[in-house]
Amino acid sequence: MPKPVEEPFDQFQQYYRTPSNRSAAESFRLFLWNPEEGVIFGRTPSSWSKIGTFYIIFYSVLAALVALCMWVFFQTLDPRIPKWQMDQSLIGTNPGLGFRPLPSEDNVESTLIYYKGTERKNYEEWTDALDKFLEDYRTPGQVSGRGQNIYNCNYKQLPPPGMVCDVDIKLYGPCTKENNYNYHKSAPCIFLKLNKIYGWVAEYYNTTDHLPSNMPKELKQYINETANSKPDELNTVWVSCEGETAADIEHIGPIKYYPRPGFPGYYYPYQNSEGYLSPLVAVNFERPIHGVLINIECKAWAHNIKHDRHERLGSVHFELMLD
């Protein structure tokens, strides 16, 4: 007698079952908690326990490995001495210049200093910015460690180890808070600082021989006078400011530098000492022409400072306009 032929099992027949007549709310409620199967969010409590235990152990071990790697990494670093210096660092060996005051944060890409000298509310934006910038110079105790290790340096007295040279803002002539930095007289002061590079030592133009041909005549004359009267002060990173074009040179007017046109060499090298403040040069534009946009470029001068206007190496650009 022939055997009955078994119908093959259709493995997909389960998908052809009549769909449940449950409402969406009922299906969602059963997803949250199914009392018949003892399932929470689609899994049994035992399954959730196993998954939770796995991830707790996994992320605990991962966090411990990351913490261990970070601890080992920080053991190779010194909080005051950068690991990569000079040519090996991203900063390199060619410092640039910075200027203050800067335009407001709303116009962060601008380098224009524009105001009306006859309106106090108009120029207060700039004098307030200088007040904030110079606050650390006025109250040394605000800077960590400063006030205990300040040394009155000069060209013959270099700072001992662990000490930092004082920056006396009383030497800035008319460029003081009490005098509104001369903004009310339409003869504004701009402060320059040399960007800090750890361990950088300037190669000074400390002789009058072989001065750069593009160095301004006024600065060359000042260096010659210094060589004759105060040769010790030749160890200076010199600074000059001038108009970028012939029209700018004509409109910029006379310029004075306080306390001198340069940064004294005894402030260098920068070694990230506690309480260190960068030396400043106050540039006073005595009689700039009103109603004209004046493009100004300031440069720092040393044998190992190269100038590149596009890369802003060794120089800084800003515009000045007075109404």
Tab-separated table of C-alpha atoms in Angstrom:
chain	number	residue	atom	x	y	z
A	1	MET	CA	0.000	0.000	0.000
A	2	PRO	CA	1.579	3.264	-0.993
A	3	LYS	CA	2.588	5.653	1.805
A	4	PRO	CA	0.762	8.923	1.980
A	5	VAL	CA	2.794	11.752	0.573
A	6	GLU	CA	3.610	14.382	3.195
A	7	GLU	CA	3.094	17.909	2.103
A	8	PRO	CA	6.319	19.908	2.266
A	9	PHE	CA	6.541	22.378	5.163
A	10	ASP	CA	6.328	25.937	3.979
A	11	GLN	CA	8.845	27.832	6.121
A	12	PHE	CA	7.242	31.117	5.193
A	13	GLN	CA	3.731	30.099	6.060
A	14	GLN	CA	4.017	31.870	9.381
A	15	TYR	CA	3.927	35.173	7.520
A	16	TYR	CA	0.564	34.323	6.080
A	17	ARG	CA	-1.129	34.087	9.437
A	18	THR	CA	-4.160	36.235	9.998
A	19	PRO	CA	-2.939	39.486	11.549
A	20	SER	CA	-3.865	40.256	15.121
A	21	ASN	CA	-6.920	42.328	15.696
A	22	ARG	CA	-5.206	44.237	18.514
A	23	SER	CA	-5.400	47.989	18.427
A	24	ALA	CA	-2.260	50.122	18.248
A	25	ALA	CA	-2.657	51.084	21.882
A	26	GLU	CA	-3.015	47.450	22.936
A	27	SER	CA	0.071	46.433	20.913
A	28	PHE	CA	2.096	49.221	22.491
A	29	ARG	CA	0.907	48.227	25.971
A	30	LEU	CA	1.951	44.632	25.385
A	31	PHE	CA	5.323	45.863	24.116
A	32	LEU	CA	5.844	47.691	27.390
A	33	TRP	CA	4.700	44.739	29.497
A	34	ASN	CA	3.385	41.370	28.325
A	35	PRO	CA	2.158	39.495	31.426
A	36	GLU	CA	1.494	36.243	29.520
A	37	GLU	CA	5.087	35.917	28.306
A	38	GLY	CA	6.687	37.938	31.116
A	39	VAL	CA	8.342	40.289	28.572
A	40	ILE	CA	9.372	43.907	29.177
A	41	PHE	CA	10.206	46.015	26.120
A	42	GLY	CA	10.392	42.873	24.032
A	43	ARG	CA	12.758	40.990	26.359
A	44	THR	CA	12.511	38.910	29.487
A	45	PRO	CA	14.014	40.261	32.727
A	46	SER	CA	16.691	37.585	32.534
A	47	SER	CA	17.679	38.731	29.035
A	48	TRP	CA	17.807	42.379	30.130
A	49	SER	CA	19.949	41.391	33.129
A	50	LYS	CA	22.476	39.589	30.925
A	51	ILE	CA	22.683	42.486	28.448
A	52	GLY	CA	23.000	45.066	31.243
A	53	THR	CA	25.751	43.063	32.965
A	54	PHE	CA	27.641	42.739	29.682
A	55	TYR	CA	27.553	46.483	28.908
A	56	ILE	CA	28.447	47.478	32.471
A	57	ILE	CA	31.519	45.248	32.354
A	58	PHE	CA	32.383	46.294	28.771
A	59	TYR	CA	32.209	50.054	29.353
A	60	SER	CA	33.907	49.783	32.752
A	61	VAL	CA	36.872	48.015	31.182
A	62	LEU	CA	36.890	50.496	28.278
A	63	ALA	CA	36.825	53.492	30.652
A	64	ALA	CA	39.629	51.960	32.718
A	65	LEU	CA	41.776	51.469	29.593
A	66	VAL	CA	41.177	55.056	28.447
A	67	ALA	CA	41.988	56.380	31.928
A	68	LEU	CA	45.171	54.296	32.032
A	69	CYS	CA	46.270	55.544	28.600
A	70	MET	CA	45.581	59.173	29.578
A	71	TRP	CA	47.501	58.732	32.839
A	72	VAL	CA	50.500	57.304	30.993
A	73	PHE	CA	50.285	60.126	28.419
A	74	PHE	CA	50.213	62.877	31.052
A	75	GLN	CA	53.257	61.380	32.747
A	76	THR	CA	55.217	62.347	29.641
A	77	LEU	CA	54.107	66.013	29.810
A	78	ASP	CA	55.370	68.907	31.867
A	79	PRO	CA	52.702	71.495	32.793
A	80	ARG	CA	55.112	74.349	32.038
A	81	ILE	CA	57.427	72.993	29.355
A	82	PRO	CA	55.846	72.077	25.994
A	83	LYS	CA	56.827	68.706	24.577
A	84	TRP	CA	57.350	70.078	21.072
A	85	GLN	CA	59.341	73.294	20.829
A	86	MET	CA	60.659	75.674	18.193
A	87	ASP	CA	60.927	73.984	14.758
A	88	GLN	CA	59.136	70.873	16.029
A	89	SER	CA	56.072	72.843	17.139
A	90	LEU	CA	53.160	74.144	15.074
A	91	ILE	CA	54.000	77.718	16.141
A	92	GLY	CA	57.501	77.519	14.699
A	93	THR	CA	60.354	79.919	15.401
A	94	ASN	CA	59.082	83.129	13.844
A	95	PRO	CA	56.975	85.186	16.262
A	96	GLY	CA	54.256	87.501	15.069
A	97	LEU	CA	52.904	90.692	16.566
A	98	GLY	CA	49.575	91.306	18.252
A	99	PHE	CA	47.804	94.626	18.806
A	100	ARG	CA	45.258	95.966	21.272
A	101	PRO	CA	42.518	97.150	21.402
A	102	LEU	CA	40.724	94.630	19.209
A	103	PRO	CA	37.298	95.218	17.652
A	104	SER	CA	34.317	93.731	19.469
A	105	GLU	CA	33.549	90.019	19.301
A	106	ASP	CA	30.590	90.803	17.033
A	107	ASN	CA	33.088	91.882	14.383
A	108	VAL	CA	35.911	89.480	15.180
A	109	GLU	CA	37.341	89.393	11.635
A	110	SER	CA	37.743	93.164	11.464
A	111	THR	CA	41.027	94.958	12.221
A	112	LEU	CA	39.580	98.474	11.927
A	113	ILE	CA	39.816	100.955	14.805
A	114	TYR	CA	37.199	103.587	14.027
A	115	TYR	CA	35.705	106.237	16.316
A	116	LYS	CA	34.839	109.898	16.797
A	117	GLY	CA	37.156	111.639	19.212
A	118	THR	CA	34.543	114.246	20.122
A	119	GLU	CA	32.055	111.652	21.421
A	120	ARG	CA	32.969	109.916	24.657
A	121	LYS	CA	30.425	107.125	24.188
A	122	ASN	CA	31.933	106.467	20.785
A	123	TYR	CA	35.544	105.980	21.886
A	124	GLU	CA	34.724	104.329	25.230
A	125	GLU	CA	34.437	100.992	23.428
A	126	TRP	CA	38.146	101.152	22.705
A	127	THR	CA	39.341	102.580	26.013
A	128	ASP	CA	37.272	100.025	27.948
A	129	ALA	CA	38.886	97.248	25.902
A	130	LEU	CA	42.328	98.606	26.812
A	131	ASP	CA	41.333	98.860	30.482
A	132	LYS	CA	40.409	95.184	30.466
A	133	PHE	CA	43.578	94.183	28.604
A	134	LEU	CA	45.868	96.107	30.976
A	135	GLU	CA	44.094	95.021	34.157
A	136	ASP	CA	46.647	92.283	34.893
A	137	TYR	CA	49.476	94.788	34.433
A	138	ARG	CA	47.916	97.176	36.953
A	139	THR	CA	47.143	94.579	39.615
A	140	PRO	CA	49.908	91.959	39.545
A	141	GLY	CA	48.216	89.843	42.207
A	142	GLN	CA	45.519	88.784	39.727
A	143	VAL	CA	48.035	86.677	37.802
A	144	SER	CA	48.873	83.382	39.481
A	145	GLY	CA	52.195	83.659	41.290
A	146	ARG	CA	52.790	87.236	40.215
A	147	GLY	CA	53.612	89.694	42.970
A	148	GLN	CA	55.922	87.298	44.782
A	149	ASN	CA	58.460	86.727	42.039
A	150	ILE	CA	58.600	90.134	40.295
A	151	TYR	CA	62.093	91.418	39.607
A	152	ASN	CA	63.017	94.941	38.541
A	153	CYS	CA	65.049	94.048	35.491
A	154	ASN	CA	67.186	96.227	33.278
A	155	TYR	CA	69.733	95.596	30.569
A	156	LYS	CA	72.448	94.991	33.178
A	157	GLN	CA	70.296	93.062	35.676
A	158	LEU	CA	68.709	89.966	34.189
A	159	PRO	CA	66.070	88.089	36.187
A	160	PRO	CA	67.318	85.260	38.448
A	161	PRO	CA	65.858	81.764	37.916
A	162	GLY	CA	62.195	81.625	38.903
A	163	MET	CA	61.760	85.404	38.740
A	164	VAL	CA	59.930	87.427	36.082
A	165	CYS	CA	60.590	90.973	34.936
A	166	ASP	CA	58.173	93.706	35.913
A	167	VAL	CA	56.229	95.574	33.223
A	168	ASP	CA	55.793	99.144	34.441
A	169	ILE	CA	52.781	100.718	32.730
A	170	LYS	CA	53.702	104.101	34.201
A	171	LEU	CA	56.318	104.426	31.449
A	172	TYR	CA	53.757	104.711	28.656
A	173	GLY	CA	53.621	108.511	28.556
A	174	PRO	CA	50.193	109.745	27.465
A	175	CYS	CA	48.999	106.170	26.868
A	176	THR	CA	47.427	105.698	30.303
A	177	LYS	CA	43.963	105.003	31.651
A	178	GLU	CA	43.823	108.389	33.363
A	179	ASN	CA	44.461	110.047	30.005
A	180	ASN	CA	41.925	107.885	28.109
A	181	TYR	CA	44.939	106.572	26.146
A	182	ASN	CA	44.727	109.866	24.234
A	183	TYR	CA	41.603	108.744	22.372
A	184	HIS	CA	39.709	111.871	23.407
A	185	LYS	CA	42.371	113.950	21.649
A	186	SER	CA	42.066	111.956	18.410
A	187	ALA	CA	45.645	110.816	18.951
A	188	PRO	CA	45.046	107.169	19.897
A	189	CYS	CA	47.501	104.737	21.464
A	190	ILE	CA	47.793	101.190	20.162
A	191	PHE	CA	49.583	98.581	22.257
A	192	LEU	CA	51.817	95.991	20.607
A	193	LYS	CA	53.053	92.703	22.018
A	194	LEU	CA	55.305	90.004	20.625
A	195	ASN	CA	53.644	86.607	20.461
A	196	LYS	CA	55.127	84.130	22.938
A	197	ILE	CA	57.242	81.201	21.713
A	198	TYR	CA	58.719	78.989	24.398
A	199	GLY	CA	62.518	79.129	24.460
A	200	TRP	CA	62.833	81.641	21.620
A	201	VAL	CA	65.888	83.892	21.870
A	202	ALA	CA	66.186	86.943	19.637
A	203	GLU	CA	69.253	87.565	17.511
A	204	TYR	CA	69.392	91.313	18.002
A	205	TYR	CA	70.373	94.082	15.647
A	206	ASN	CA	72.747	95.282	18.369
A	207	THR	CA	75.151	97.021	16.022
A	208	THR	CA	74.582	99.730	13.447
A	209	ASP	CA	76.267	97.641	10.758
A	210	HIS	CA	74.210	95.818	8.170
A	211	LEU	CA	70.811	97.085	9.258
A	212	PRO	CA	68.072	95.931	6.837
A	213	SER	CA	67.566	98.193	3.849
A	214	ASN	CA	63.782	98.189	4.379
A	215	MET	CA	64.033	99.239	8.019
A	216	PRO	CA	62.464	102.707	8.472
A	217	LYS	CA	64.955	105.596	8.587
A	218	GLU	CA	63.577	106.826	11.903
A	219	LEU	CA	64.296	103.471	13.540
A	220	LYS	CA	67.794	103.327	12.055
A	221	GLN	CA	68.462	106.772	13.453
A	222	TYR	CA	67.185	105.720	16.890
A	223	ILE	CA	69.450	102.639	16.858
A	224	ASN	CA	72.426	104.836	15.917
A	225	GLU	CA	71.673	107.241	18.764
A	226	THR	CA	71.276	104.336	21.202
A	227	ALA	CA	74.606	102.866	20.092
A	228	ASN	CA	76.309	106.156	20.937
A	229	SER	CA	74.531	106.965	24.216
A	230	LYS	CA	73.270	103.665	25.700
A	231	PRO	CA	74.977	100.735	23.961
A	232	ASP	CA	73.653	98.268	26.583
A	233	GLU	CA	70.115	98.894	25.316
A	234	LEU	CA	70.883	97.592	21.846
A	235	ASN	CA	69.773	94.110	22.929
A	236	THR	CA	66.211	94.935	21.930
A	237	VAL	CA	63.659	93.465	19.554
A	238	TRP	CA	62.951	96.683	17.662
A	239	VAL	CA	59.508	97.757	16.513
A	240	SER	CA	58.324	100.111	13.781
A	241	CYS	CA	54.920	101.165	12.448
A	242	GLU	CA	54.235	102.888	9.148
A	243	GLY	CA	51.587	103.282	6.470
A	244	GLU	CA	51.387	100.478	3.943
A	245	THR	CA	51.077	102.694	0.861
A	246	ALA	CA	52.341	106.125	-0.110
A	247	ALA	CA	48.905	107.595	0.688
A	248	ASP	CA	48.868	105.880	4.092
A	249	ILE	CA	52.349	107.212	4.871
A	250	GLU	CA	51.157	110.713	4.023
A	251	HIS	CA	48.056	110.459	6.237
A	252	ILE	CA	49.445	108.625	9.257
A	253	GLY	CA	51.244	111.619	10.788
A	254	PRO	CA	54.009	111.537	13.424
A	255	ILE	CA	54.371	108.467	15.652
A	256	LYS	CA	55.913	108.067	19.100
A	257	TYR	CA	56.742	104.855	20.963
A	258	TYR	CA	56.629	104.352	24.737
A	259	PRO	CA	58.779	103.545	26.606
A	260	ARG	CA	60.940	102.773	23.522
A	261	PRO	CA	60.440	101.410	20.002
A	262	GLY	CA	61.063	97.820	20.974
A	263	PHE	CA	60.888	94.987	23.495
A	264	PRO	CA	63.878	94.766	25.870
A	265	GLY	CA	65.866	91.573	25.546
A	266	TYR	CA	65.789	90.795	29.261
A	267	TYR	CA	62.185	89.599	28.920
A	268	TYR	CA	63.400	86.697	26.791
A	269	PRO	CA	63.524	83.768	26.461
A	270	TYR	CA	59.941	83.103	27.448
A	271	GLN	CA	59.882	80.016	29.704
A	272	ASN	CA	56.266	80.014	30.884
A	273	SER	CA	57.333	81.137	34.350
A	274	GLU	CA	54.527	81.699	36.811
A	275	GLY	CA	53.371	85.311	36.751
A	276	TYR	CA	55.060	86.208	33.427
A	277	LEU	CA	53.505	89.083	31.481
A	278	SER	CA	54.535	90.004	27.950
A	279	PRO	CA	56.300	93.349	27.524
A	280	LEU	CA	54.351	96.003	25.646
A	281	VAL	CA	55.082	98.911	23.348
A	282	ALA	CA	52.584	101.772	23.281
A	283	VAL	CA	52.391	103.394	19.846
A	284	ASN	CA	50.961	106.905	19.911
A	285	PHE	CA	49.624	108.209	16.574
A	286	GLU	CA	49.835	111.916	17.310
A	287	ARG	CA	48.066	113.549	14.347
A	288	PRO	CA	46.459	111.095	11.928
A	289	ILE	CA	44.374	112.709	9.195
A	290	HIS	CA	40.630	112.578	9.918
A	291	GLY	CA	38.066	111.045	7.589
A	292	VAL	CA	40.604	108.813	5.838
A	293	LEU	CA	41.096	105.058	6.208
A	294	ILE	CA	44.767	104.500	7.061
A	295	ASN	CA	46.304	101.048	6.558
A	296	ILE	CA	49.068	100.477	9.110
A	297	GLU	CA	51.675	97.743	9.336
A	298	CYS	CA	53.880	97.255	12.396
A	299	LYS	CA	56.965	95.047	12.304
A	300	ALA	CA	59.282	93.449	14.824
A	301	TRP	CA	62.972	93.503	13.942
A	302	ALA	CA	65.608	90.889	14.754
A	303	HIS	CA	67.957	88.776	12.634
A	304	ASN	CA	65.798	85.693	13.204
A	305	ILE	CA	62.433	87.392	12.540
A	306	LYS	CA	61.248	87.082	8.958
A	307	HIS	CA	58.497	89.260	7.523
A	308	ASP	CA	55.668	87.940	5.421
A	309	ARG	CA	52.632	90.182	5.007
A	310	HIS	CA	50.325	87.397	3.836
A	311	GLU	CA	51.318	84.930	6.567
A	312	ARG	CA	51.554	87.724	9.192
A	313	LEU	CA	55.047	86.633	10.122
A	314	GLY	CA	56.909	89.183	12.229
A	315	SER	CA	54.252	91.836	11.623
A	316	VAL	CA	50.676	92.882	12.232
A	317	HIS	CA	48.204	94.866	10.130
A	318	PHE	CA	45.321	97.059	11.240
A	319	GLU	CA	43.389	100.074	9.991
A	320	LEU	CA	42.771	103.387	11.707
A	321	MET	CA	40.025	105.869	10.884
A	322	LEU	CA	38.998	108.945	12.856
A	323	ASP	CA	36.015	111.238	12.370
